[in-house]
């Protein structure tokens, strides 16, 4: 069972999508309302949705025909860093801080008890399927980071899984780790979607395949896959650090880190299209657009 949001006649609709791909609009504004109502009735979210759609007809449209929105308006998107060996290698490759034989901050965080967590995005900066992700105008080395996203309640319960793209500037981050917020956060630098797969319907969240494809002039130029079994940490561990002495809001998304890195000579270009696929969740597809350089006036 998955949850989507779409736009119809200027109305935002929340809907459940069954395993046979039938779309059922729900009388709620977002997934978190459904979760709260199910809790109130002391039944699981899936059982509650089943009671809501039982005896109803789905809409006569397939998911691909809908004007999909981000599956949740996440008040904040947080992200985890260096949770996969592949990310550690990539960070060490790009950093100018690496001295021969010396451990980097990336080596240390990979092995430390405390994970790297950072604020990735806010609702206004986060986009859904098919909307453009933007390229920063002051970076020459930009890539998508395909990641599994945890959708959590304010208590830290993982209620669903989605796909996230943690767009990143390897040159800015590599120049100085203190530039991380600029390497990670700008307008439309985070995409999530196309759906949220309800956690209770995922058999093994540590065995999910992620595949990233990048198209240039409609030609496939990058295709790489990874599996969440390569993750060095547990999801609950990441969530528990996020909750430490923190106020977390219902519907927060926590990205769990990347294990897919395009070849080191690759950088995204205006007009590219990024697809990230996780079977059981869907394909998050976004075109890439350049942000126009701003002139700074004193
Ligand atoms: O340390 C920088 C962030 C790394 C990251 O975003 C990732 O591993 O996914
Ligand atoms: Mg990342």
CSV table of C-alpha atoms and ligand atoms in Angstrom, one decimal:
chain,number,residue,atom,x,y,z
A,1,UNK,CA,0.0,0.0,0.0
A,2,UNK,CA,1.4,3.4,-1.0
A,3,UNK,CA,0.3,7.0,-0.5
A,4,UNK,CA,0.5,9.7,-3.2
A,5,UNK,CA,-0.7,13.3,-3.5
A,6,UNK,CA,-1.8,14.8,-6.8
A,7,UNK,CA,-3.4,17.9,-8.2
A,8,UNK,CA,-6.8,17.8,-9.8
A,9,UNK,CA,-8.8,20.9,-10.7
A,10,UNK,CA,-6.4,23.0,-8.5
A,11,UNK,CA,-7.2,20.6,-5.5
A,12,UNK,CA,-4.6,18.7,-3.7
A,13,UNK,CA,-5.8,15.1,-3.3
A,14,UNK,CA,-4.3,12.5,-1.0
A,15,UNK,CA,-4.8,8.9,-2.2
A,16,UNK,CA,-3.9,5.3,-1.4
A,17,UNK,CA,-2.6,3.1,-4.1
A,18,UNK,CA,-3.2,-0.6,-3.7
A,19,UNK,CA,-0.7,-3.3,-4.8
A,20,UNK,CA,-2.8,-3.8,-7.9
A,21,UNK,CA,-2.2,-0.1,-8.7
A,22,UNK,CA,-5.7,1.2,-8.1
A,23,UNK,CA,-5.9,4.8,-6.8
A,24,UNK,CA,-8.4,5.6,-4.1
A,25,UNK,CA,-8.7,9.2,-3.0
A,26,UNK,CA,-8.8,9.6,0.8
A,27,UNK,CA,-10.8,12.1,2.8
A,28,UNK,CA,-7.7,13.5,4.5
A,29,UNK,CA,-5.2,16.4,3.9
A,30,UNK,CA,-2.1,14.3,4.4
A,31,UNK,CA,-0.7,10.9,5.4
A,32,UNK,CA,-0.1,12.1,9.0
A,33,UNK,CA,-3.8,12.7,9.6
A,34,UNK,CA,-4.5,9.2,8.4
A,35,UNK,CA,-1.8,7.8,10.8
A,36,UNK,CA,-3.2,9.8,13.7
A,37,UNK,CA,-6.8,8.7,13.1
A,38,UNK,CA,-5.7,5.0,12.8
A,39,UNK,CA,-3.8,5.3,16.1
A,40,UNK,CA,-6.8,6.8,17.7
A,41,UNK,CA,-8.9,3.8,16.6
A,42,UNK,CA,-6.1,1.5,17.7
A,43,UNK,CA,-5.7,-0.1,14.4
A,44,UNK,CA,-2.9,-0.1,11.9
A,45,UNK,CA,-2.8,2.6,9.2
A,46,UNK,CA,-3.2,-0.1,6.5
A,47,UNK,CA,-6.2,-1.7,8.2
A,48,UNK,CA,-7.7,1.8,8.6
A,49,UNK,CA,-7.2,2.6,4.9
A,50,UNK,CA,-8.7,-0.7,4.0
A,51,UNK,CA,-11.9,0.2,5.9
A,52,UNK,CA,-12.0,3.5,4.1
A,53,UNK,CA,-11.7,2.1,0.6
A,54,UNK,CA,-13.7,-1.1,1.1
A,55,UNK,CA,-16.7,-1.2,-1.3
A,56,UNK,CA,-15.4,1.9,-3.2
A,57,UNK,CA,-14.3,2.2,-6.7
A,58,UNK,CA,-10.9,3.6,-7.5
A,59,UNK,CA,-10.5,6.4,-9.9
A,60,UNK,CA,-10.3,5.5,-13.6
A,61,UNK,CA,-6.8,6.9,-14.0
A,62,UNK,CA,-3.4,5.3,-13.6
A,63,UNK,CA,-0.7,6.8,-11.4
A,64,UNK,CA,1.3,7.9,-14.5
A,65,UNK,CA,-1.6,10.0,-15.8
A,66,UNK,CA,-1.9,12.0,-12.6
A,67,UNK,CA,-0.3,15.4,-11.8
A,68,UNK,CA,1.8,14.1,-8.9
A,69,UNK,CA,2.9,16.3,-6.1
A,70,UNK,CA,5.5,15.4,-3.3
A,71,UNK,CA,3.7,12.6,-1.4
A,72,UNK,CA,3.9,14.7,1.8
A,73,UNK,CA,4.6,18.3,2.6
A,74,UNK,CA,7.5,17.5,4.9
A,75,UNK,CA,8.1,20.4,7.2
A,76,UNK,CA,11.8,19.5,7.3
A,77,UNK,CA,13.9,17.1,5.4
A,78,UNK,CA,17.0,15.9,7.3
A,79,UNK,CA,19.8,13.8,5.8
A,80,UNK,CA,22.4,11.4,7.0
A,81,UNK,CA,25.9,11.4,5.6
A,82,UNK,CA,28.7,8.9,5.1
A,83,UNK,CA,26.5,5.9,6.0
A,84,UNK,CA,27.8,3.8,3.1
A,85,UNK,CA,31.4,2.9,2.2
A,86,UNK,CA,30.8,4.3,-1.3
A,87,UNK,CA,30.0,7.7,0.1
A,88,UNK,CA,33.1,7.7,2.4
A,89,UNK,CA,35.2,6.9,-0.7
A,90,UNK,CA,33.6,9.7,-2.8
A,91,UNK,CA,33.9,12.3,0.0
A,92,UNK,CA,37.6,11.3,0.5
A,93,UNK,CA,38.2,11.6,-3.3
A,94,UNK,CA,36.7,15.2,-3.4
A,95,UNK,CA,38.1,16.6,-0.2
A,96,UNK,CA,41.2,18.8,-0.4
A,97,UNK,CA,41.6,18.2,3.3
A,98,UNK,CA,43.1,14.7,2.8
A,99,UNK,CA,46.7,14.4,3.7
A,100,UNK,CA,48.6,11.2,2.8
A,101,UNK,CA,48.0,8.5,5.4
A,102,UNK,CA,45.8,10.7,7.6
A,103,UNK,CA,42.2,9.9,8.6
A,104,UNK,CA,39.7,12.5,7.3
A,105,UNK,CA,36.5,13.7,9.0
A,106,UNK,CA,34.7,11.4,6.7
A,107,UNK,CA,36.7,8.3,7.9
A,108,UNK,CA,36.0,9.3,11.5
A,109,UNK,CA,32.3,9.9,11.1
A,110,UNK,CA,31.9,6.6,9.2
A,111,UNK,CA,33.3,4.7,12.2
A,112,UNK,CA,31.9,7.0,15.0
A,113,UNK,CA,29.0,6.2,17.2
A,114,UNK,CA,27.3,9.5,16.4
A,115,UNK,CA,26.2,9.7,12.7
A,116,UNK,CA,26.4,12.7,10.5
A,117,UNK,CA,23.0,14.3,10.3
A,118,UNK,CA,22.2,17.6,8.7
A,119,UNK,CA,19.2,19.7,7.8
A,120,UNK,CA,18.7,19.2,4.1
A,121,UNK,CA,15.6,21.0,3.2
A,122,UNK,CA,12.4,22.8,4.2
A,123,UNK,CA,8.9,22.5,2.7
A,124,UNK,CA,9.4,25.4,0.3
A,125,UNK,CA,12.7,24.0,-1.1
A,126,UNK,CA,11.5,20.5,-1.5
A,127,UNK,CA,9.9,19.4,-4.8
A,128,UNK,CA,8.0,16.3,-5.9
A,129,UNK,CA,8.0,14.2,-9.1
A,130,UNK,CA,8.5,15.8,-12.5
A,131,UNK,CA,9.3,19.3,-11.1
A,132,UNK,CA,12.8,20.6,-11.9
A,133,UNK,CA,15.7,20.2,-9.5
A,134,UNK,CA,18.0,23.2,-9.9
A,135,UNK,CA,21.7,23.5,-10.4
A,136,UNK,CA,23.6,26.1,-8.4
A,137,UNK,CA,25.2,28.7,-10.5
A,138,UNK,CA,28.4,28.7,-8.4
A,139,UNK,CA,29.3,25.1,-8.7
A,140,UNK,CA,30.9,23.1,-11.5
A,141,UNK,CA,30.6,19.6,-10.0
A,142,UNK,CA,27.0,18.6,-9.2
A,143,UNK,CA,25.4,15.2,-8.8
A,144,UNK,CA,22.2,13.7,-7.5
A,145,UNK,CA,22.4,11.6,-4.4
A,146,UNK,CA,19.7,8.9,-4.5
A,147,UNK,CA,18.6,7.9,-1.0
A,148,UNK,CA,16.0,6.0,0.8
A,149,UNK,CA,13.8,8.4,2.9
A,150,UNK,CA,12.2,7.6,6.2
A,151,UNK,CA,8.9,9.3,6.9
A,152,UNK,CA,8.6,9.8,10.6
A,153,UNK,CA,6.1,11.0,13.2
A,154,UNK,CA,7.0,13.6,15.8
A,155,UNK,CA,7.8,10.7,18.2
A,156,UNK,CA,10.2,9.2,15.7
A,157,UNK,CA,8.1,6.3,14.5
A,158,UNK,CA,8.9,5.3,10.9
A,159,UNK,CA,5.6,5.2,9.1
A,160,UNK,CA,6.7,5.0,5.6
A,161,UNK,CA,9.5,4.9,3.0
A,162,UNK,CA,10.0,7.2,0.1
A,163,UNK,CA,12.8,8.1,-2.4
A,164,UNK,CA,14.9,11.2,-1.9
A,165,UNK,CA,17.4,13.1,-4.1
A,166,UNK,CA,20.0,14.9,-2.0
A,167,UNK,CA,21.4,17.1,-4.8
A,168,UNK,CA,25.0,17.9,-3.9
A,169,UNK,CA,27.9,20.1,-5.0
A,170,UNK,CA,31.0,18.0,-4.8
A,171,UNK,CA,33.4,21.0,-5.4
A,172,UNK,CA,31.9,23.2,-2.7
A,173,UNK,CA,31.8,20.4,-0.1
A,174,UNK,CA,35.3,19.2,-1.1
A,175,UNK,CA,36.8,22.7,-0.7
A,176,UNK,CA,35.9,22.8,2.9
A,177,UNK,CA,33.6,20.6,5.0
A,178,UNK,CA,32.3,23.8,6.7
A,179,UNK,CA,30.7,24.7,3.4
A,180,UNK,CA,28.3,21.7,3.7
A,181,UNK,CA,25.1,23.8,4.0
A,182,UNK,CA,25.9,25.6,0.8
A,183,UNK,CA,26.9,22.3,-0.9
A,184,UNK,CA,23.5,20.9,0.0
A,185,UNK,CA,20.8,23.5,0.4
A,186,UNK,CA,19.5,25.9,-2.3
A,187,UNK,CA,16.2,26.3,-4.2
A,188,UNK,CA,14.8,23.0,-5.4
A,189,UNK,CA,17.9,21.0,-4.2
A,190,UNK,CA,15.8,18.2,-2.7
A,191,UNK,CA,13.2,16.0,-4.4
A,192,UNK,CA,11.0,13.4,-2.8
A,193,UNK,CA,8.5,10.9,-4.1
A,194,UNK,CA,6.7,9.7,-6.1
A,195,UNK,CA,5.0,7.8,-3.3
A,196,UNK,CA,5.3,6.7,0.3
A,197,UNK,CA,5.3,3.0,0.9
A,198,UNK,CA,3.7,2.3,4.3
A,199,UNK,CA,6.3,0.8,6.6
A,200,UNK,CA,4.1,-2.0,7.7
A,201,UNK,CA,3.9,-3.3,4.1
A,202,UNK,CA,7.7,-3.4,3.6
A,203,UNK,CA,9.0,-6.9,4.3
A,204,UNK,CA,12.7,-6.0,4.7
A,205,UNK,CA,13.7,-2.3,4.5
A,206,UNK,CA,17.4,-3.4,4.6
A,207,UNK,CA,17.0,-5.1,1.3
A,208,UNK,CA,15.8,-2.4,-1.1
A,209,UNK,CA,17.4,-1.9,-4.4
A,210,UNK,CA,17.9,1.7,-5.6
A,211,UNK,CA,18.7,2.5,-9.2
A,212,UNK,CA,19.7,5.9,-10.6
A,213,UNK,CA,19.6,6.7,-14.3
A,214,UNK,CA,20.6,10.0,-15.8
A,215,UNK,CA,19.6,10.9,-19.3
A,216,UNK,CA,21.2,13.6,-21.5
A,217,UNK,CA,19.5,14.4,-24.8
A,218,UNK,CA,17.4,11.3,-24.1
A,219,UNK,CA,20.5,9.1,-24.0
A,220,UNK,CA,21.2,7.1,-20.8
A,221,UNK,CA,24.6,8.5,-19.6
A,222,UNK,CA,24.7,7.1,-16.0
A,223,UNK,CA,23.1,4.0,-14.6
A,224,UNK,CA,24.1,2.7,-11.1
A,225,UNK,CA,22.4,0.6,-8.4
A,226,UNK,CA,22.9,-0.1,-4.7
A,227,UNK,CA,21.1,-2.0,-2.0
A,228,UNK,CA,20.2,-0.8,1.5
A,229,UNK,CA,21.8,-3.9,2.9
A,230,UNK,CA,25.1,-2.0,2.4
A,231,UNK,CA,24.0,0.6,5.0
A,232,UNK,CA,26.4,0.8,7.9
A,233,UNK,CA,23.7,1.9,10.4
A,234,UNK,CA,20.2,1.0,11.4
A,235,UNK,CA,17.3,3.3,10.6
A,236,UNK,CA,16.2,3.5,14.3
A,237,UNK,CA,19.7,4.6,15.2
A,238,UNK,CA,19.6,7.5,12.7
A,239,UNK,CA,16.1,8.5,14.0
A,240,UNK,CA,17.2,8.3,17.6
A,241,UNK,CA,20.1,10.8,17.0
A,242,UNK,CA,17.7,13.1,15.1
A,243,UNK,CA,15.3,13.1,18.1
A,244,UNK,CA,18.0,13.8,20.7
A,245,UNK,CA,17.0,17.1,22.5
A,246,UNK,CA,15.3,18.1,19.3
A,247,UNK,CA,11.7,18.9,18.3
A,248,UNK,CA,10.8,16.9,15.3
A,249,UNK,CA,7.5,17.5,13.4
A,250,UNK,CA,5.0,15.0,12.0
A,251,UNK,CA,5.9,14.1,8.4
A,252,UNK,CA,9.6,14.9,8.7
A,253,UNK,CA,11.6,13.0,6.1
A,254,UNK,CA,15.0,11.6,7.1
A,255,UNK,CA,17.2,10.6,4.1
A,256,UNK,CA,19.5,7.8,5.0
A,257,UNK,CA,22.6,8.5,2.9
A,258,UNK,CA,23.8,7.6,-0.6
A,259,UNK,CA,25.6,4.6,-2.0
A,260,UNK,CA,25.3,5.7,-5.6
A,261,UNK,CA,27.9,8.1,-6.9
A,262,UNK,CA,28.2,8.9,-10.6
A,263,UNK,CA,31.7,8.6,-12.1
A,264,UNK,CA,34.1,11.3,-10.7
A,265,UNK,CA,34.3,13.1,-14.0
A,266,UNK,CA,30.5,13.5,-14.2
A,267,UNK,CA,28.6,16.6,-13.5
A,268,UNK,CA,24.9,17.3,-14.1
A,269,UNK,CA,23.9,19.7,-16.9
A,270,UNK,CA,20.9,21.8,-17.7
A,271,UNK,CA,18.4,19.6,-19.6
A,272,UNK,CA,19.4,16.3,-18.0
A,273,UNK,CA,16.8,14.1,-16.5
A,274,UNK,CA,17.3,12.1,-13.3
A,275,UNK,CA,15.4,8.9,-12.5
A,276,UNK,CA,15.6,7.1,-9.2
A,277,UNK,CA,13.8,3.8,-8.8
A,278,UNK,CA,13.0,1.7,-5.8
A,279,UNK,CA,10.7,-1.3,-6.7
A,280,UNK,CA,7.6,-1.1,-4.5
A,281,UNK,CA,7.9,2.7,-4.1
A,282,UNK,CA,8.2,3.9,-7.7
A,283,UNK,CA,10.3,6.1,-9.9
A,284,UNK,CA,11.2,9.6,-8.9
A,285,UNK,CA,11.9,11.5,-12.1
A,286,UNK,CA,13.0,15.1,-12.3
A,287,UNK,CA,14.4,17.3,-15.1
A,288,UNK,CA,17.5,19.4,-14.3
A,289,UNK,CA,17.5,23.1,-14.8
A,290,UNK,CA,20.2,25.8,-14.2
A,291,UNK,CA,19.5,28.6,-11.8
A,292,UNK,CA,20.3,31.9,-13.5
A,293,UNK,CA,23.4,33.6,-11.9
A,294,UNK,CA,22.4,36.3,-9.5
A,295,UNK,CA,24.4,39.6,-9.7
A,296,UNK,CA,25.4,40.7,-6.2
A,297,UNK,CA,25.0,44.5,-5.7
A,298,UNK,CA,26.7,46.2,-2.8
B,1,LIG,O1,29.4,14.5,4.4
B,1,LIG,C1,28.7,14.9,3.6
B,1,LIG,C2,27.3,14.4,3.2
B,1,LIG,C3,27.4,13.0,2.6
B,1,LIG,C4,26.0,12.6,2.1
B,1,LIG,O2,25.1,13.4,1.9
B,1,LIG,C5,25.7,11.2,1.9
B,1,LIG,O3,26.6,10.3,2.3
B,1,LIG,O4,24.7,10.9,1.4
B,2,LIG,MG1,23.4,12.5,0.8
